């Protein structure tokens, strides 16, 4: 007996074309929809292509689900798209769930036909964590019924207890629902805050940062501008260093960030704040372009911020402005008067010459950029600086991005919130409100935020308290997980496959200019149609903190060739989760990147020993199962650790510890010389076995 491809496709809920493709992937040789498959092959193919059920699913539910597709899905609908129709009109009761955010409200229950026909699960949108009571309401069953069902899954809970995502998902699946997390209060708030009515936008001042090589005059220029342009109009106004200041010119205002240099700029960016609208690159006319000038250019470019060049110290003798302009052209910043696009202004921080021109250019650039914000709304913005003041408590300098910040506003920032008690401007005067791009110091926060964190004004304090308390719990949980969300060569392949990564940005450090150029060329040649490779910053020298922050802010990897990494940079790379690799052979560097793109890069798994426990007795405990009564002979056994079960020097099982107890209590860790009960998902534990807790870490392949 044989079966035609188109028939089998119909059975599997696929189009013939889709099935043919899948068959080819399975190396089954078929020509088209009229080709035949013998029975054995057909059975195998069905097994392979039929969606796999999760183990968790109760057999009954699985059987039910299996009969479902015919009912819900017309056989000819090939590609499963969410059904436009609502689910079978089921709502027996009116929804009694807590008010959901507007966007999600009307679609609490919605049928979605999944790609695979057997998984016709309906979507159930819920808040997580969810209490047993609330989930019962959502599933339209009695809480007692739910508790019983949970008990059947060995989950013992009371009606008001919260369920984990896993438990909720497992029970929902029995009712043919797939749970989907509703946006949290914070997510709803942030989305609201990012939206603006285009009609309400009004021009705002540009925010400017000075960058450049050390001693080229960044600080002097900032001081000179402040001295000559910030005229105190009111008595008692003395300029204060609050991290930013504002200059008022006949044609408009300009805001300057008072911490010059690319380190501060990039550190803020790494925290998520790209506040700078224009970078003024300061180049001393007597010195020209220097290593940190190049670094600054790369940092500004990585942030996508336009650059205006201030050629400083033009009061000096024996300088050549033309030489500086030639150098600028060499780094792709050809000046306008040389046929390029870069605005350059000659200035002197000593005599004040050219400063007015520079300010005028900044206003022009702002106009070109069409910088706008809506001042008539609840404010949000960025923390520029913050500290704990002895008399005043936490003080923070902020720049408003949107809206107007007012005394009495409830502000949430990171894990802190508070009501604004007072606001001071850059002249130390009390102000009642601050609109877009106006720097002010605020008082009244519950703690000291971090520079670069975003703040949001909320309509009421209760909401702020609720959101922050959830965030604090999350933060505590996250502390336990190692953080590493940045791109690494190891996960590159998967990210390319998932379409998450279209370009791999690289920071390259080498010992000599020659190697730098050679590696850069070889790497950029690896670009494919799927992923483009480019070096956003390449320089001679050791890997430093500024490289790490640039990598963190721009989500890049760092490749070093014959260079070292400073201890501070190394520590920072761990903290920021930045992938740093050092090579001694050019070929190795290039081939590693190539392998990573093809998913062939094998990470090394490094194991660290944490503790050893000897199994002295094995019990069977109702509800828990097999428990190994152990004695910790060395180190500690943490509850969340990976472990190896060793029998006669052979590893018979490797996996997570499923429960760790002392007498009857769950414990977080068992210390040396203590007794504990350990259970694993592996049941064949024997007296005399050794359980070793280990920490595993993927490490980059590194040479010598
Ligand atoms: P930064 O490291 O870029 O902030 O540079 P500074 O502002 O600290 O300036 C370094 C040195 O250059 C100081 O001694 C300044 O007095 C001097 N300097 C800065 N701008 C000028 C200028 O326009 N002309 C002259 N002659 N000296 C300047």
XYZ file of C-alpha atoms and ligand atoms in Angstrom:
732
model
C 0.000 0.000 0.000
C 1.114 3.508 -0.661
C -0.125 6.947 0.205
C 0.053 10.087 -1.911
C 1.863 13.099 -0.586
C -1.134 15.401 -0.901
C -3.253 12.993 1.122
C -0.689 12.738 3.866
C -0.307 16.506 3.853
C -4.013 16.860 4.423
C -3.843 14.448 7.326
C -1.038 16.424 8.887
C -2.723 19.742 8.221
C 0.033 20.933 5.890
C 0.019 22.047 2.281
C 1.603 19.608 -0.142
C 4.405 22.032 -0.755
C 5.137 22.330 2.954
C 5.159 18.588 3.334
C 7.438 18.097 0.345
C 9.860 20.578 1.899
C 9.715 18.773 5.213
C 10.211 15.435 3.514
C 13.253 16.750 1.755
C 14.582 17.952 5.075
C 14.050 14.390 6.347
C 15.920 13.150 3.295
C 12.856 11.388 1.873
C 13.049 11.569 -1.876
C 9.739 12.783 -3.318
C 9.022 14.824 -6.417
C 5.707 16.481 -5.735
C 2.198 16.207 -4.346
C 1.342 13.236 -6.579
C 4.364 11.219 -5.444
C 3.655 8.161 -3.335
C 5.158 7.018 -0.095
C 5.136 3.430 1.062
C 3.289 2.714 4.285
C 6.360 2.304 6.476
C 7.729 5.623 5.372
C 4.350 7.262 5.862
C 4.162 5.992 9.436
C 7.663 7.230 10.162
C 6.934 10.586 8.616
C 3.751 10.918 10.635
C 5.681 10.187 13.781
C 8.288 12.768 12.922
C 5.969 15.506 11.814
C 3.138 15.078 14.225
C 3.641 17.638 16.977
C 5.228 16.270 20.097
C 3.170 16.495 23.224
C 4.725 17.674 26.402
C 5.165 14.998 29.007
C 3.134 17.014 31.428
C -0.086 16.677 29.509
C -2.435 14.202 31.016
C -3.149 11.405 28.532
C -6.832 12.207 28.583
C -6.283 15.790 27.590
C -3.873 14.746 24.898
C -6.387 12.373 23.433
C -9.015 15.049 23.507
C -6.706 17.532 21.873
C -5.875 15.037 19.170
C -9.451 14.826 18.048
C -9.776 18.560 18.087
C -8.202 19.783 14.851
C -10.850 18.397 12.579
C -13.460 20.295 14.455
C -11.728 23.633 14.716
C -9.762 23.734 11.562
C -10.891 23.275 8.029
C -8.506 20.881 6.333
C -7.768 23.289 3.575
C -6.438 26.032 5.821
C -2.799 25.262 5.294
C -0.797 27.836 7.161
C -2.189 28.260 10.594
C -2.911 31.875 11.241
C -4.744 33.154 14.252
C -8.366 32.616 13.489
C -10.063 35.926 12.899
C -13.122 34.689 14.683
C -13.416 34.716 18.414
C -13.382 31.474 20.295
C -16.575 29.475 20.492
C -18.801 31.780 22.479
C -17.973 30.410 25.838
C -18.115 33.188 28.423
C -20.788 31.760 30.663
C -20.210 34.325 33.310
C -19.242 37.889 33.056
C -15.536 38.317 33.527
C -14.843 38.969 37.161
C -11.128 39.315 36.749
C -9.284 42.359 37.999
C -9.295 45.189 35.473
C -6.864 44.354 32.722
C -4.957 47.046 30.884
C -7.040 48.546 28.126
C -5.150 47.014 25.243
C -5.635 43.461 26.413
C -9.119 43.756 27.807
C -11.337 42.671 25.007
C -9.320 39.631 24.050
C -9.022 37.703 27.230
C -10.071 34.503 25.584
C -9.199 34.085 21.993
C -8.797 31.037 19.861
C -5.520 30.630 18.130
C -4.979 27.734 15.814
C -1.391 26.740 16.169
C 0.911 25.706 13.348
C 0.601 22.122 14.371
C -2.924 20.875 14.110
C -2.886 18.845 17.318
C -2.073 21.815 19.487
C -5.241 23.766 19.052
C -4.859 25.450 22.406
C -6.812 28.568 23.147
C -4.942 31.522 24.509
C -5.643 32.561 28.068
C -4.213 35.904 29.011
C -3.370 36.172 32.682
C -1.322 38.187 35.117
C 1.603 36.315 36.587
C 2.005 35.146 39.247
C -1.681 34.251 39.528
C -3.562 33.023 42.584
C -5.485 29.779 42.520
C -8.687 31.763 42.932
C -8.012 34.028 39.962
C -6.944 31.179 37.726
C -10.111 29.271 38.604
C -12.172 32.288 37.552
C -10.261 32.459 34.294
C -10.739 28.763 33.624
C -14.382 29.029 34.670
C -14.182 26.253 37.202
C -14.653 26.142 40.953
C -11.536 26.895 42.990
C -11.955 23.604 44.844
C -11.973 21.734 41.582
C -8.748 23.484 40.595
C -7.127 22.703 43.933
C -8.034 19.040 43.457
C -6.593 19.009 39.968
C -3.412 20.654 41.220
C -3.148 18.069 43.937
C -3.309 15.458 41.211
C -0.181 17.047 39.856
C 1.395 16.985 43.298
C 1.041 20.730 43.658
C -0.315 21.462 47.099
C -1.801 24.944 47.356
C -4.510 26.903 49.090
C -7.031 29.124 47.356
C -5.152 32.381 47.925
C -1.711 31.099 47.087
C 0.069 32.114 43.920
C 1.012 29.638 41.252
C 4.247 29.682 39.337
C 4.127 30.173 35.600
C 5.000 26.502 35.143
C 2.189 25.212 37.338
C -0.346 27.586 35.824
C 0.717 26.580 32.329
C 0.513 22.890 33.120
C -2.979 23.044 34.576
C -4.224 25.395 31.855
C -3.045 22.966 29.233
C -5.332 20.314 30.709
C -8.187 22.667 29.942
C -6.801 23.218 26.453
C -5.528 26.662 27.166
C -2.153 28.118 26.522
C -1.361 30.854 28.989
C -0.002 34.155 27.891
C 1.309 36.662 30.367
C -0.510 39.976 30.390
C 1.748 43.017 30.398
C 2.734 44.060 33.904
C 1.647 47.392 35.342
C 5.121 48.672 34.645
C 5.052 47.587 31.006
C 1.711 49.290 30.525
C 3.076 52.439 32.134
C 6.171 52.479 29.955
C 4.192 51.983 26.761
C 1.921 54.858 27.724
C 4.940 57.002 28.463
C 6.555 56.377 25.095
C 3.515 57.484 23.124
C 3.066 61.049 22.028
C 0.603 62.966 19.953
C 2.633 64.370 17.033
C 0.417 67.450 16.980
C 1.519 68.435 20.462
C 5.257 68.397 19.823
C 7.159 71.643 20.278
C 10.820 72.416 19.528
C 13.217 71.804 22.387
C 16.838 72.656 23.168
C 19.598 70.340 21.919
C 21.527 68.374 24.534
C 25.238 68.537 23.876
C 28.245 66.536 25.131
C 31.895 67.505 24.671
C 34.252 64.702 23.750
C 37.864 64.443 22.662
C 41.424 63.638 23.680
C 42.613 64.517 27.159
C 43.895 68.085 27.540
C 42.387 69.260 24.276
C 40.207 71.684 26.205
C 36.801 70.088 26.831
C 36.518 71.326 30.399
C 37.896 74.752 29.536
C 35.355 75.160 26.763
C 32.466 74.131 28.989
C 33.669 76.574 31.652
C 34.147 79.398 29.180
C 30.661 78.953 27.750
C 29.170 78.880 31.191
C 31.106 81.937 32.341
C 30.292 84.091 29.356
C 26.828 82.868 28.496
C 25.163 82.011 31.752
C 24.302 85.412 33.084
C 22.580 85.323 36.397
C 19.498 87.348 35.892
C 18.307 87.196 39.442
C 20.118 88.160 42.562
C 21.587 85.249 44.462
C 21.915 83.038 41.440
C 25.333 81.471 41.459
C 26.157 78.820 38.895
C 26.055 75.378 40.440
C 27.699 72.268 39.107
C 24.772 69.912 38.902
C 25.986 67.824 35.968
C 24.319 69.845 33.247
C 23.553 73.462 32.468
C 21.539 75.525 30.094
C 22.580 78.482 27.973
C 20.035 80.960 26.713
C 20.762 82.651 23.404
C 18.617 85.065 21.436
C 17.707 82.267 19.031
C 17.128 79.521 21.530
C 18.544 77.424 24.332
C 21.307 74.838 24.416
C 21.797 72.299 27.210
C 25.297 71.057 27.976
C 26.137 67.883 29.826
C 28.806 68.842 32.263
C 30.675 65.541 32.375
C 32.887 65.635 29.315
C 34.441 62.563 27.756
C 33.225 59.434 26.094
C 33.421 57.246 29.188
C 30.520 59.049 30.868
C 28.678 59.303 27.564
C 28.898 55.572 26.922
C 28.257 54.569 30.523
C 24.947 56.416 30.311
C 24.198 54.804 27.008
C 24.904 51.366 28.459
C 22.216 52.106 31.085
C 19.853 52.787 28.234
C 20.052 56.547 28.017
C 21.037 58.104 24.758
C 20.425 61.647 25.906
C 22.995 63.422 23.793
C 21.666 64.978 20.595
C 24.938 66.434 19.334
C 28.549 65.626 20.162
C 31.102 68.409 20.032
C 34.409 66.768 19.212
C 37.151 68.920 20.652
C 40.465 68.723 18.780
C 43.372 70.901 19.884
C 44.841 72.700 16.906
C 48.370 72.212 18.232
C 47.992 68.477 18.734
C 45.599 67.204 16.064
C 43.748 63.901 16.118
C 44.962 61.645 18.902
C 43.966 58.110 20.018
C 41.162 59.271 22.300
C 39.855 61.516 19.529
C 39.391 58.393 17.411
C 37.823 56.592 20.341
C 35.406 59.475 20.862
C 34.438 59.442 17.188
C 33.699 55.706 17.341
C 31.649 56.093 20.514
C 29.594 58.915 18.990
C 29.091 56.983 15.779
C 28.075 53.821 17.608
C 25.393 55.910 19.283
C 24.378 57.443 15.982
C 24.868 60.979 17.276
C 25.940 63.746 14.865
C 29.357 65.298 15.414
C 30.378 68.951 15.218
C 34.116 69.573 15.458
C 35.523 72.372 17.595
C 39.138 73.011 16.653
C 40.357 74.482 19.926
C 43.350 76.530 21.052
C 43.412 78.625 17.860
C 44.902 81.447 19.962
C 48.164 79.521 20.041
C 51.162 80.218 17.834
C 52.533 77.718 15.330
C 49.384 75.794 14.738
C 48.013 74.430 11.473
C 44.251 74.292 11.182
C 44.620 72.790 7.710
C 46.572 69.900 9.117
C 43.748 69.148 11.555
C 41.211 69.345 8.724
C 43.248 66.918 6.657
C 43.341 64.518 9.575
C 39.587 64.895 9.996
C 39.072 63.952 6.359
C 41.142 60.819 6.977
C 38.715 59.654 9.654
C 35.661 60.316 7.507
C 34.875 63.698 8.996
C 35.733 65.817 5.958
C 35.005 69.483 6.798
C 32.388 71.378 4.843
C 34.927 73.799 3.390
C 36.793 70.769 2.092
C 33.772 69.435 0.276
C 32.680 67.222 3.143
C 29.716 67.365 5.493
C 31.254 67.988 8.883
C 30.779 71.350 10.510
C 34.052 72.588 11.989
C 34.477 75.714 14.081
C 37.744 77.253 15.217
C 37.535 78.240 18.898
C 39.622 79.280 21.833
C 38.619 78.486 25.351
C 41.244 80.991 26.472
C 40.097 84.092 24.588
C 36.510 83.114 23.876
C 37.053 83.444 20.147
C 34.652 81.413 18.015
C 32.393 80.403 20.909
C 29.418 82.305 19.519
C 29.909 80.590 16.159
C 29.986 77.214 17.879
C 26.750 77.923 19.737
C 25.114 79.119 16.570
C 26.132 75.919 14.785
C 24.641 73.890 17.635
C 21.325 75.674 17.260
C 21.436 75.150 13.504
C 22.102 71.460 13.956
C 19.227 71.263 16.433
C 16.946 72.809 13.871
C 18.087 70.299 11.265
C 17.467 67.446 13.672
C 13.983 68.799 14.362
C 14.300 68.126 18.061
C 10.836 68.204 19.505
C 8.970 67.153 22.608
C 5.517 67.501 24.053
C 5.716 69.692 27.170
C 2.063 69.206 28.151
C 2.015 65.761 29.717
C 3.374 63.712 32.583
C 7.138 63.899 32.443
C 9.757 61.258 31.843
C 13.471 61.654 31.423
C 16.932 60.616 32.441
C 19.067 60.778 35.566
C 22.277 62.648 34.774
C 23.863 62.470 38.204
C 22.759 61.429 41.659
C 24.156 61.334 45.143
C 23.206 61.135 48.766
C 23.427 64.592 50.262
C 23.880 64.866 53.989
C 21.240 67.475 54.572
C 18.920 66.848 51.670
C 18.822 63.069 51.273
C 18.994 61.646 47.770
C 19.463 64.380 45.158
C 19.464 63.735 41.430
C 20.053 65.923 38.425
C 17.593 65.051 35.728
C 16.915 66.002 32.156
C 13.298 65.882 31.117
C 12.765 64.083 27.803
C 9.022 64.613 27.516
C 6.444 66.523 29.461
C 6.922 68.945 32.313
C 8.170 67.918 35.715
C 6.463 69.671 38.617
C 6.808 69.992 42.359
C 4.630 67.336 43.978
C 4.934 64.917 41.042
C 5.309 61.245 41.925
C 8.448 59.984 40.256
C 9.507 56.379 39.756
C 13.077 55.551 38.830
C 14.591 52.082 38.932
C 13.793 50.620 42.320
C 13.054 54.008 43.886
C 10.173 56.382 43.876
C 9.134 59.526 45.668
C 7.285 62.793 45.570
C 9.276 65.788 44.367
C 9.772 68.090 47.337
C 11.921 70.711 45.685
C 13.622 71.490 42.397
C 16.700 73.620 41.812
C 18.035 74.813 38.488
C 21.678 75.140 37.404
C 21.898 78.518 39.088
C 20.760 77.148 42.417
C 17.350 78.795 42.167
C 14.179 77.058 43.266
C 11.898 76.312 40.364
C 8.333 75.027 40.247
C 8.602 73.102 37.010
C 11.019 71.915 34.335
C 10.148 71.271 30.716
C 11.979 69.230 28.056
C 15.803 69.455 28.053
C 15.900 71.653 31.128
C 18.384 70.373 33.695
C 17.190 70.442 37.287
C 18.176 68.909 40.560
C 15.326 67.106 42.284
C 14.788 66.259 45.947
C 12.407 63.731 47.411
C 13.394 60.317 46.040
C 13.447 57.325 48.380
C 16.944 56.283 47.301
C 19.830 57.248 45.061
C 19.236 56.266 41.428
C 21.959 55.491 38.891
C 23.161 57.881 36.216
C 21.518 56.905 32.954
C 18.379 55.414 34.514
C 15.074 56.669 33.181
C 12.472 58.229 35.431
C 8.716 58.344 34.934
C 6.044 60.467 36.526
C 2.995 58.530 37.687
C -0.502 59.750 38.335
C -0.507 58.461 41.909
C 1.801 57.281 44.618
C -0.013 54.019 45.273
C 0.663 52.858 41.746
C 4.327 53.783 42.086
C 4.557 51.822 45.321
C 2.932 48.775 43.730
C 5.118 48.773 40.649
C 8.299 49.333 42.628
C 7.482 46.561 45.081
C 7.021 44.093 42.204
C 10.266 45.320 40.641
C 12.106 44.847 43.922
C 10.995 41.232 44.173
C 12.018 40.678 40.555
C 15.364 42.295 41.180
C 15.980 40.014 44.156
C 15.181 36.976 42.051
C 17.329 38.147 39.208
C 20.294 38.661 41.486
C 20.467 34.897 41.807
C 20.676 34.359 38.080
C 23.919 35.103 36.361
C 23.310 38.014 34.088
C 24.533 37.836 30.565
C 22.113 39.154 28.023
C 24.764 40.585 25.754
C 25.626 38.947 22.483
C 28.340 36.317 22.602
C 29.946 34.314 19.859
C 28.421 31.173 21.352
C 24.846 32.293 20.930
C 25.433 34.087 17.646
C 24.286 31.230 15.448
C 20.966 30.807 17.225
C 20.314 34.505 17.137
C 21.013 34.625 13.416
C 18.689 31.683 12.887
C 15.937 33.307 14.886
C 16.414 36.427 12.853
C 17.324 38.376 15.962
C 20.738 39.319 14.699
C 21.316 40.816 11.302
C 24.688 42.320 11.997
C 27.564 41.401 14.255
C 29.382 44.406 15.542
C 32.929 43.907 16.709
C 35.403 45.905 18.743
C 38.934 45.036 17.761
C 42.062 45.700 19.767
C 45.507 44.736 18.512
C 49.141 45.284 19.381
C 50.123 46.858 16.082
C 48.349 48.786 13.354
C 49.264 46.174 10.725
C 47.441 43.309 12.423
C 44.497 45.549 13.161
C 43.970 46.254 9.474
C 44.525 42.639 8.465
C 42.031 41.201 10.979
C 39.495 43.910 10.257
C 39.584 43.096 6.540
C 39.368 39.342 7.067
C 36.487 39.704 9.511
C 34.451 42.083 7.394
C 34.857 39.688 4.465
C 32.987 37.041 6.467
C 29.754 39.011 6.012
C 27.002 36.927 4.445
C 23.578 37.734 3.128
C 22.184 36.802 6.540
C 24.549 38.648 8.782
C 26.817 41.566 8.183
C 30.019 41.926 10.153
C 31.646 45.214 10.893
C 34.214 46.649 13.217
C 32.740 49.635 15.043
C 35.935 50.427 16.880
C 39.430 49.224 16.119
C 42.455 50.462 17.929
C 45.947 49.599 19.030
C 46.248 48.965 22.759
C 45.029 46.852 25.649
C 41.332 46.260 26.233
C 40.144 48.909 28.690
C 36.984 49.862 30.541
C 35.910 52.232 27.836
C 35.941 49.344 25.321
C 33.787 47.263 27.648
C 31.231 50.036 28.094
C 31.125 50.626 24.357
C 30.563 46.894 23.826
C 27.866 46.847 26.473
C 26.091 49.899 25.104
C 26.285 48.717 21.500
C 25.854 44.973 22.117
C 29.106 43.925 20.506
C 31.816 41.381 21.184
C 35.437 42.337 21.778
C 38.252 40.538 19.997
C 41.805 41.180 21.138
C 44.900 40.197 19.263
C 48.210 40.000 21.129
C 46.869 42.379 23.751
C 45.976 42.194 27.414
C 42.940 43.280 29.350
C 43.216 45.574 32.341
C 41.991 44.034 35.622
C 39.284 46.687 35.952
C 38.111 46.013 32.427
C 38.025 42.297 33.134
C 35.851 42.795 36.203
C 33.601 45.167 34.266
C 33.254 42.704 31.401
C 31.882 40.138 33.837
C 29.507 42.626 35.357
C 28.232 43.802 31.988
C 28.177 40.312 30.439
C 30.433 41.336 27.570
C 32.125 38.571 25.550
C 35.872 39.248 25.367
C 38.233 36.938 23.482
C 41.940 37.214 23.155
C 43.911 35.528 20.377
C 47.522 35.081 19.414
C 47.043 33.902 15.846
C 45.032 35.909 13.334
C 43.700 32.753 11.723
C 42.228 31.560 15.032
C 40.327 34.792 15.546
C 38.839 34.756 12.085
C 38.030 31.055 12.155
C 36.303 31.370 15.533
C 34.014 34.083 14.228
C 33.335 32.030 11.120
C 32.571 28.955 13.199
C 30.286 31.003 15.429
C 28.306 32.197 12.425
C 27.857 28.628 11.287
C 26.938 27.344 14.726
C 30.070 25.246 14.921
C 31.784 27.006 17.781
C 32.029 24.617 20.676
C 32.044 26.336 24.005
C 34.031 24.799 26.769
C 31.989 23.888 29.809
C 33.975 24.583 32.909
C 32.946 22.899 36.128
C 33.636 24.291 39.537
C 33.331 22.034 42.542
C 30.967 23.371 45.214
C 30.453 20.525 47.627
C 30.275 16.797 48.213
C 27.581 14.818 50.009
C 27.733 11.136 50.870
C 24.503 9.180 50.585
C 24.078 7.333 53.886
C 20.515 6.167 53.522
C 17.743 6.178 50.953
C 14.122 6.793 51.955
C 10.841 6.842 50.219
C 8.728 9.779 51.354
C 5.133 10.193 50.298
C 4.568 13.189 47.990
C 8.304 13.758 47.612
C 9.461 10.392 46.371
C 12.986 9.120 46.770
C 15.085 11.104 49.231
C 18.766 10.514 49.785
C 19.781 11.084 53.385
C 23.209 12.635 53.036
C 26.112 13.970 55.002
C 27.960 16.940 53.536
C 31.609 15.980 53.813
C 33.080 18.946 51.976
C 31.983 22.394 50.811
C 28.294 23.268 50.547
C 25.380 21.916 48.578
C 23.241 24.812 47.312
C 19.576 24.166 46.552
C 19.804 25.510 43.017
C 22.998 23.753 42.055
C 23.679 21.310 39.290
C 24.950 18.005 40.608
C 26.569 14.775 39.618
C 25.623 11.447 41.135
C 28.770 9.370 41.357
C 28.803 5.619 41.901
C 32.153 3.821 42.061
C 33.907 6.789 40.431
C 31.449 6.780 37.567
C 28.976 9.592 36.926
C 25.575 7.933 36.636
C 23.442 11.080 36.577
C 23.886 14.773 36.034
C 21.152 17.323 36.631
C 19.560 19.813 38.966
C 18.757 19.088 42.575
C 14.972 18.925 42.862
C 14.693 19.380 46.591
C 16.999 20.003 49.489
C 15.840 19.601 53.038
C 17.049 19.549 56.577
C 14.775 17.321 58.639
C 11.420 18.552 57.288
C 12.338 22.046 56.184
C 13.340 23.173 52.720
C 16.720 24.847 52.912
C 18.701 27.035 50.561
C 21.956 25.247 51.118
C 23.483 22.494 53.210
C 26.799 23.300 54.803
C 29.815 21.131 55.532
C 29.382 18.608 58.370
C 25.588 18.848 58.208
C 23.023 16.294 57.260
C 20.492 16.878 54.546
C 17.925 15.163 52.374
C 18.444 15.463 48.651
C 16.074 14.404 45.908
C 16.851 14.323 42.250
C 14.748 13.651 39.205
C 16.869 10.488 39.025
C 15.282 7.859 41.265
C 17.873 5.093 41.391
C 19.963 6.542 44.206
C 21.831 4.027 46.311
C 23.511 4.037 49.663
C 27.195 4.801 49.194
C 26.666 7.077 46.186
C 28.299 10.477 46.181
C 26.409 13.621 45.201
C 28.680 16.407 44.054
C 27.307 19.917 43.615
C 28.952 21.798 40.792
C 28.716 25.097 39.037
C 28.976 24.961 35.283
C 30.048 27.856 33.176
C 30.381 28.164 29.449
C 33.733 29.723 28.722
C 35.155 31.016 25.520
C 37.836 28.992 23.885
C 41.005 30.863 24.587
C 44.555 30.303 23.561
C 47.415 29.741 25.948
P 40.303 68.459 28.852
O 41.166 67.385 29.431
O 39.949 68.184 27.427
O 39.084 68.774 29.679
O 41.211 69.774 28.767
P 41.242 71.041 29.729
O 40.057 71.890 29.519
O 41.556 70.594 31.109
O 42.490 71.829 29.113
C 43.799 71.320 29.128
C 44.790 72.444 29.117
O 44.694 73.194 27.914
C 44.584 73.447 30.252
O 45.859 73.808 30.756
C 43.919 74.628 29.579
O 44.241 75.835 30.201
C 44.510 74.576 28.187
N 43.572 75.096 27.195
C 42.317 74.722 26.981
N 41.758 75.416 25.956
C 42.706 76.276 25.543
C 42.749 77.283 24.498
O 41.788 77.505 23.758
N 43.917 77.959 24.356
C 45.014 77.739 25.111
N 46.093 78.453 24.889
N 44.996 76.806 26.087
C 43.881 76.088 26.306
